[in-house]
Short mmCIF file of C-alpha atoms and ligand atoms in Angstrom, two decimals:
data_model
loop_
_atom_site.label_atom_id
_atom_site.label_comp_id
_atom_site.label_asym_id
_atom_site.label_seq_id
_atom_site.Cartn_x
_atom_site.Cartn_y
_atom_site.Cartn_z
CA MET Z 40 136.22 98.50 112.89
CA SER Z 41 136.53 100.51 109.66
CA ALA Z 42 135.98 104.27 109.55
CA ASP Z 43 132.77 103.68 107.56
CA SER Z 44 131.22 101.26 110.04
CA LYS Z 45 132.02 103.71 112.87
CA THR Z 46 129.81 106.36 111.30
CA GLU Z 47 127.08 104.19 109.78
CA ARG Z 48 123.66 104.25 111.46
CA THR Z 49 122.85 101.14 113.46
CA VAL Z 50 119.52 99.33 113.35
CA SER Z 51 118.05 96.27 115.01
CA PHE Z 52 118.63 92.81 113.65
CA GLY Z 53 116.40 90.91 116.03
CA PHE Z 54 117.65 91.82 119.51
CA GLU Z 55 121.13 92.82 118.20
CA GLU Z 56 122.18 96.29 117.04
CA VAL Z 57 124.07 96.13 113.75
CA THR Z 58 125.00 98.54 110.97
CA GLU Z 59 122.54 98.91 108.09
CA THR Z 60 125.00 97.18 105.75
CA GLU Z 61 125.31 94.25 108.12
CA LYS Z 62 121.53 93.98 108.48
CA VAL Z 63 121.06 93.79 104.70
CA ALA Z 64 123.68 91.02 104.48
CA ARG Z 65 122.31 89.06 107.41
CA VAL Z 66 118.68 89.31 106.24
CA LYS Z 67 119.83 87.97 102.87
CA GLY Z 68 121.49 85.08 104.68
CA VAL Z 69 118.32 84.30 106.65
CA PHE Z 70 116.11 84.05 103.57
CA ARG Z 71 118.70 82.24 101.46
CA SER Z 72 118.84 79.63 104.22
CA VAL Z 73 115.08 79.11 104.56
CA ALA Z 74 113.95 79.67 100.93
CA SER Z 75 113.25 76.05 99.99
CA ARG Z 76 111.16 75.42 103.13
CA TYR Z 77 109.71 78.91 103.44
CA ASP Z 78 106.12 78.20 102.30
CA LEU Z 79 105.88 74.99 104.33
CA MET Z 80 107.18 76.70 107.49
CA ASN Z 81 104.59 79.50 107.12
CA ASP Z 82 101.79 76.94 107.01
CA LEU Z 83 103.17 75.03 110.00
CA MET Z 84 103.89 78.05 112.20
CA SER Z 85 100.50 79.66 111.68
CA ALA Z 86 98.45 76.48 111.06
CA GLY Z 87 97.61 77.98 107.66
CA VAL Z 88 96.09 81.14 109.16
CA HIS Z 89 98.58 83.39 107.31
CA ARG Z 90 96.56 82.58 104.14
CA LEU Z 91 93.41 84.10 105.70
CA TRP Z 92 95.33 87.24 106.71
CA LYS Z 93 96.72 87.56 103.19
CA HIS Z 94 93.32 86.96 101.62
CA ASP Z 95 91.66 89.66 103.72
CA ALA Z 96 94.57 92.06 103.11
CA MET Z 97 94.27 91.55 99.37
CA ASN Z 98 90.50 92.09 99.54
CA GLN Z 99 91.18 95.49 101.05
CA VAL Z 100 93.71 96.27 98.31
CA ASN Z 101 90.81 95.43 95.95
CA PRO Z 102 92.60 94.29 92.74
CA GLN Z 103 90.99 95.41 89.48
CA PRO Z 104 91.32 94.25 85.87
CA GLY Z 105 94.06 95.99 83.89
CA GLU Z 106 95.93 97.22 86.98
CA ARG Z 107 99.69 97.05 87.57
CA HIS Z 108 100.68 95.54 90.91
CA LEU Z 109 104.09 95.52 92.61
CA ASP Z 110 104.65 93.10 95.48
CA VAL Z 111 107.76 94.28 97.30
CA ALA Z 112 109.71 91.70 99.34
CA GLY Z 113 107.37 89.36 97.52
CA GLY Z 114 109.40 86.21 98.19
CA THR Z 115 107.69 83.21 96.61
CA GLY Z 116 104.97 85.35 95.00
CA GLU Z 117 101.88 84.43 96.99
CA LEU Z 118 100.43 87.96 97.11
CA ALA Z 119 101.12 88.62 93.43
CA ARG Z 120 99.25 85.45 92.45
CA ALA Z 121 96.39 86.45 94.78
CA PHE Z 122 96.27 89.92 93.19
CA LEU Z 123 96.00 88.50 89.67
CA THR Z 124 93.37 85.93 90.70
CA MET Z 125 91.19 88.56 92.38
CA ALA Z 126 91.61 91.05 89.52
CA ASP Z 127 90.52 88.34 87.05
CA LYS Z 128 87.46 87.56 89.18
CA ALA Z 129 86.53 91.24 89.40
CA GLY Z 130 86.93 91.52 85.61
CA LYS Z 131 84.71 88.51 85.00
CA ARG Z 132 82.00 89.82 87.33
CA ARG Z 133 81.90 93.13 85.50
CA GLY Z 134 82.52 91.81 81.99
CA ILE Z 135 85.85 93.61 81.62
CA ASP Z 136 88.41 91.78 79.52
CA ARG Z 137 91.65 93.49 80.60
CA SER Z 138 94.42 91.54 82.31
CA ALA Z 139 96.16 92.84 85.39
CA THR Z 140 99.94 92.39 85.65
CA ALA Z 141 102.10 91.82 88.72
CA ILE Z 142 105.78 92.01 89.59
CA VAL Z 143 107.30 90.10 92.49
CA CYS Z 144 110.29 92.14 93.63
CA ASP Z 145 112.65 90.70 96.23
CA ILE Z 146 116.25 91.31 97.27
CA ASN Z 147 116.89 87.58 97.51
CA ASP Z 148 117.26 85.49 94.36
CA ALA Z 149 116.83 82.23 96.32
CA MET Z 150 113.32 83.25 97.43
CA LEU Z 151 112.43 84.29 93.87
CA GLU Z 152 113.74 81.00 92.48
CA ALA Z 153 111.61 79.04 95.00
CA GLY Z 154 108.58 81.08 93.86
CA LYS Z 155 109.30 80.71 90.14
CA ALA Z 156 109.37 76.93 90.55
CA ARG Z 157 105.72 76.80 91.66
CA ALA Z 158 103.37 75.10 89.21
CA ASP Z 159 100.49 77.52 89.81
CA ASN Z 160 102.42 80.31 88.00
CA GLU Z 161 101.38 78.76 84.70
CA LYS Z 162 97.94 80.36 84.93
CA PHE Z 163 99.58 83.78 84.84
CA ALA Z 164 102.06 83.27 82.00
CA GLY Z 165 103.16 86.57 80.46
CA ARG Z 166 101.80 88.75 83.26
CA LEU Z 167 103.72 87.70 86.36
CA ASP Z 168 107.28 88.95 86.47
CA TRP Z 169 110.13 88.31 88.95
CA VAL Z 170 112.71 90.99 89.70
CA CYS Z 171 115.64 90.86 92.10
CA ALA Z 172 115.88 94.35 93.62
CA ASP Z 173 116.01 96.26 96.90
CA GLY Z 174 112.64 97.63 98.05
CA GLN Z 175 114.46 100.67 99.43
CA ASN Z 176 115.69 101.59 95.95
CA LEU Z 177 113.14 100.43 93.39
CA PRO Z 178 114.14 100.21 89.71
CA TYR Z 179 110.88 101.78 88.45
CA PRO Z 180 109.87 105.25 87.28
CA ASP Z 181 107.61 107.47 89.38
CA ARG Z 182 103.87 106.72 89.27
CA SER Z 183 104.19 103.26 87.71
CA PHE Z 184 101.79 101.14 89.78
CA ASP Z 185 98.15 101.09 90.88
CA ALA Z 186 98.89 99.01 93.97
CA VAL Z 187 101.97 98.19 96.02
CA THR Z 188 101.90 95.49 98.67
CA VAL Z 189 104.43 94.19 101.17
CA SER Z 190 103.72 91.16 103.31
CA PHE Z 191 105.98 90.19 106.17
CA GLY Z 192 108.81 92.04 104.43
CA ILE Z 193 109.12 95.59 105.77
CA ARG Z 194 110.24 94.35 109.21
CA ASN Z 195 113.42 93.21 107.50
CA PHE Z 196 114.26 96.55 105.87
CA ALA Z 197 117.35 98.34 107.16
CA ASP Z 198 115.71 101.71 106.39
CA ARG Z 199 111.89 101.62 106.57
CA GLU Z 200 111.60 105.32 105.84
CA ALA Z 201 113.45 104.88 102.53
CA GLY Z 202 111.14 101.99 101.69
CA LEU Z 203 107.96 104.00 102.35
CA ARG Z 204 109.35 106.89 100.29
CA GLU Z 205 109.95 104.53 97.39
CA PHE Z 206 106.47 102.97 97.62
CA ARG Z 207 104.92 106.42 97.46
CA ARG Z 208 107.16 107.45 94.55
CA VAL Z 209 106.25 104.46 92.35
CA LEU Z 210 102.52 104.58 93.12
CA LYS Z 211 100.21 106.52 90.82
CA PRO Z 212 98.11 109.23 92.51
CA GLY Z 213 95.17 107.36 94.04
CA GLY Z 214 97.24 104.18 94.21
CA ARG Z 215 96.92 101.84 97.19
CA LEU Z 216 99.57 100.64 99.60
CA GLY Z 217 98.89 97.56 101.74
CA ILE Z 218 101.50 96.48 104.27
CA LEU Z 219 100.81 93.24 106.12
CA GLU Z 220 103.24 92.60 108.95
CA PHE Z 221 103.52 90.77 112.23
CA SER Z 222 102.50 93.22 114.90
CA HIS Z 223 101.68 93.53 118.59
CA MET Z 224 99.06 91.65 120.59
CA THR Z 225 95.93 93.61 121.41
CA VAL Z 226 94.73 90.97 123.90
CA PRO Z 227 97.05 91.23 126.95
CA ALA Z 228 95.73 87.97 128.43
CA LEU Z 229 97.20 86.05 125.48
CA GLN Z 230 100.65 87.68 125.54
CA ALA Z 231 102.33 85.11 127.79
CA ALA Z 232 101.08 82.15 125.72
CA TYR Z 233 102.11 83.91 122.50
CA ASP Z 234 105.60 84.59 123.87
CA THR Z 235 106.01 80.99 124.98
CA TYR Z 236 104.96 79.73 121.56
CA SER Z 237 107.18 82.25 119.76
CA PHE Z 238 110.38 81.76 121.71
CA ASN Z 239 110.11 78.05 122.50
CA VAL Z 240 108.23 76.42 119.65
CA ILE Z 241 109.08 78.43 116.52
CA PRO Z 242 112.90 78.14 116.63
CA ARG Z 243 112.56 74.39 117.33
CA LEU Z 244 110.19 73.99 114.41
CA GLY Z 245 112.68 75.95 112.28
CA SER Z 246 115.41 73.56 113.32
CA LEU Z 247 113.32 70.47 112.56
CA VAL Z 248 111.77 71.55 109.27
CA ALA Z 249 114.25 74.01 107.75
CA GLY Z 250 117.38 72.86 109.61
CA ASP Z 251 117.81 76.41 110.89
CA ALA Z 252 116.78 77.51 114.39
CA GLU Z 253 118.73 80.78 114.21
CA SER Z 254 116.74 82.26 111.33
CA TYR Z 255 113.49 81.58 113.18
CA GLN Z 256 114.94 83.05 116.37
CA TYR Z 257 115.59 86.18 114.27
CA LEU Z 258 111.97 86.04 113.09
CA VAL Z 259 110.50 86.15 116.60
CA GLU Z 260 112.97 88.78 117.81
CA SER Z 261 112.40 91.02 114.78
CA ILE Z 262 108.63 90.91 115.39
CA ARG Z 263 109.17 92.26 118.93
CA LYS Z 264 111.36 95.09 117.57
CA PHE Z 265 108.83 96.18 114.93
CA PRO Z 266 106.90 99.34 115.87
CA THR Z 267 103.39 99.11 117.30
CA GLN Z 268 100.37 99.50 115.03
CA ASP Z 269 99.98 103.13 116.02
CA ILE Z 270 103.61 104.10 115.50
CA PHE Z 271 103.79 102.41 112.12
CA ARG Z 272 100.54 104.11 111.06
CA LYS Z 273 102.20 107.45 111.88
CA GLU Z 274 105.30 106.44 109.86
CA MET Z 275 103.05 105.85 106.83
CA GLU Z 276 101.32 109.19 107.36
CA THR Z 277 104.67 110.96 107.67
CA ALA Z 278 105.69 109.35 104.37
CA GLY Z 279 102.66 111.07 102.81
CA PHE Z 280 100.01 108.34 102.71
CA LEU Z 281 96.43 109.42 103.30
CA GLY Z 282 93.52 107.71 105.08
CA VAL Z 283 95.81 105.18 106.73
CA SER Z 284 93.80 102.42 108.41
CA VAL Z 285 94.88 99.48 110.56
CA THR Z 286 93.24 96.04 110.60
CA ASN Z 287 94.39 93.67 113.31
CA TYR Z 288 94.36 89.93 112.66
CA SER Z 289 94.28 87.18 115.30
CA GLY Z 290 94.42 89.62 118.21
CA GLY Z 291 97.20 91.71 116.67
CA ILE Z 292 99.60 88.86 115.82
CA ALA Z 293 99.51 90.45 112.38
CA ALA Z 294 98.13 93.75 111.11
CA LEU Z 295 97.40 95.33 107.76
CA HIS Z 296 98.27 98.99 107.33
CA PHE Z 297 96.45 100.38 104.30
CA GLY Z 298 96.86 103.84 102.82
CA TRP Z 299 96.34 105.94 99.69
CA ALA Z 300 99.03 107.67 97.64
CA VAL Z 301 98.46 111.21 96.35
N1 SAM K 613 106.06 88.45 101.02
C1 SAM K 613 106.35 87.05 101.13
C2 SAM K 613 105.30 86.38 101.96
O1 SAM K 613 104.47 87.05 102.57
O2 SAM K 613 105.30 85.15 102.00
C3 SAM K 613 107.76 86.82 101.69
C4 SAM K 613 107.99 87.35 103.07
S1 SAM K 613 109.55 86.88 103.76
C5 SAM K 613 109.19 86.77 105.47
C6 SAM K 613 110.46 88.39 103.74
C7 SAM K 613 111.04 88.70 102.38
O3 SAM K 613 111.56 90.03 102.40
C8 SAM K 613 112.21 87.79 101.98
O4 SAM K 613 111.93 87.17 100.76
C9 SAM K 613 113.39 88.77 101.87
O5 SAM K 613 114.32 88.39 100.91
C10 SAM K 613 112.67 90.07 101.52
N2 SAM K 613 113.42 91.30 101.79
C11 SAM K 613 114.05 91.64 102.93
N3 SAM K 613 114.60 92.86 102.80
C12 SAM K 613 114.29 93.29 101.55
C13 SAM K 613 114.56 94.48 100.83
N4 SAM K 613 115.28 95.48 101.36
N5 SAM K 613 114.08 94.60 99.57
C14 SAM K 613 113.36 93.60 99.01
N6 SAM K 613 113.08 92.44 99.63
C15 SAM K 613 113.53 92.29 100.90
#
């Protein structure tokens, strides 16, 4: 063990404790491995329900014409496309002819490449950008965006506090932060069935569809290590977000934390 790794803070990578540097490297490995099958696996694992969660989350973020949106850990760009679509609809309804713009920012170039290859990006030519960067150290000036979103990404951060600080820094005053993440069941009677599905079915599905059981084992373990709805709400408040609300989806399998920047 080097002197550096002796002193570096350790964090959870699934059920293992690793240094922050190791977590960043291993998370990159997970998403490089699953990138080409990522969208398909999401649909299979959740029977498509993740689309409803994302749609409701984006409704709460309430995209508007002319706004600048940053989707951190944006992967294949689903939320950014949803933001632009909803902003266009809102513009049409109100007769406002100003285009919103969105940036998909992700630490993993393989996920971005899988997203860039999607045909439905054509509709958003010139206003959907792809940037490979770390959400804990964003390459943008202060007060740059009207809305920041993160879906199923913050669980993978080595330093969540640094991420929240960055989201607040790049948001304009009055800007919105929406964080959609797997969370904790609010219906105790369903916990045993959910655990059985998570630990027995998901890694097998990962093996069959993406040729990678280990990455999906990490997925289910990392969900269990993520803080409860209440604790994460407090983390957002400590980072300076106001009016933080929590919306549980599917009995708490996922939750949206929404807050306002000042
Ligand atoms: N947001 C997309 C969605 O909802 O489909 C992708 C979610 S995927 C489960 C998690 C993403 O987080 C991966 O693309 C991964 O590369 C990205 N990620 C993990 N740590 C990151 C970090 N520190 N900064 C930026 N992206 C990160």
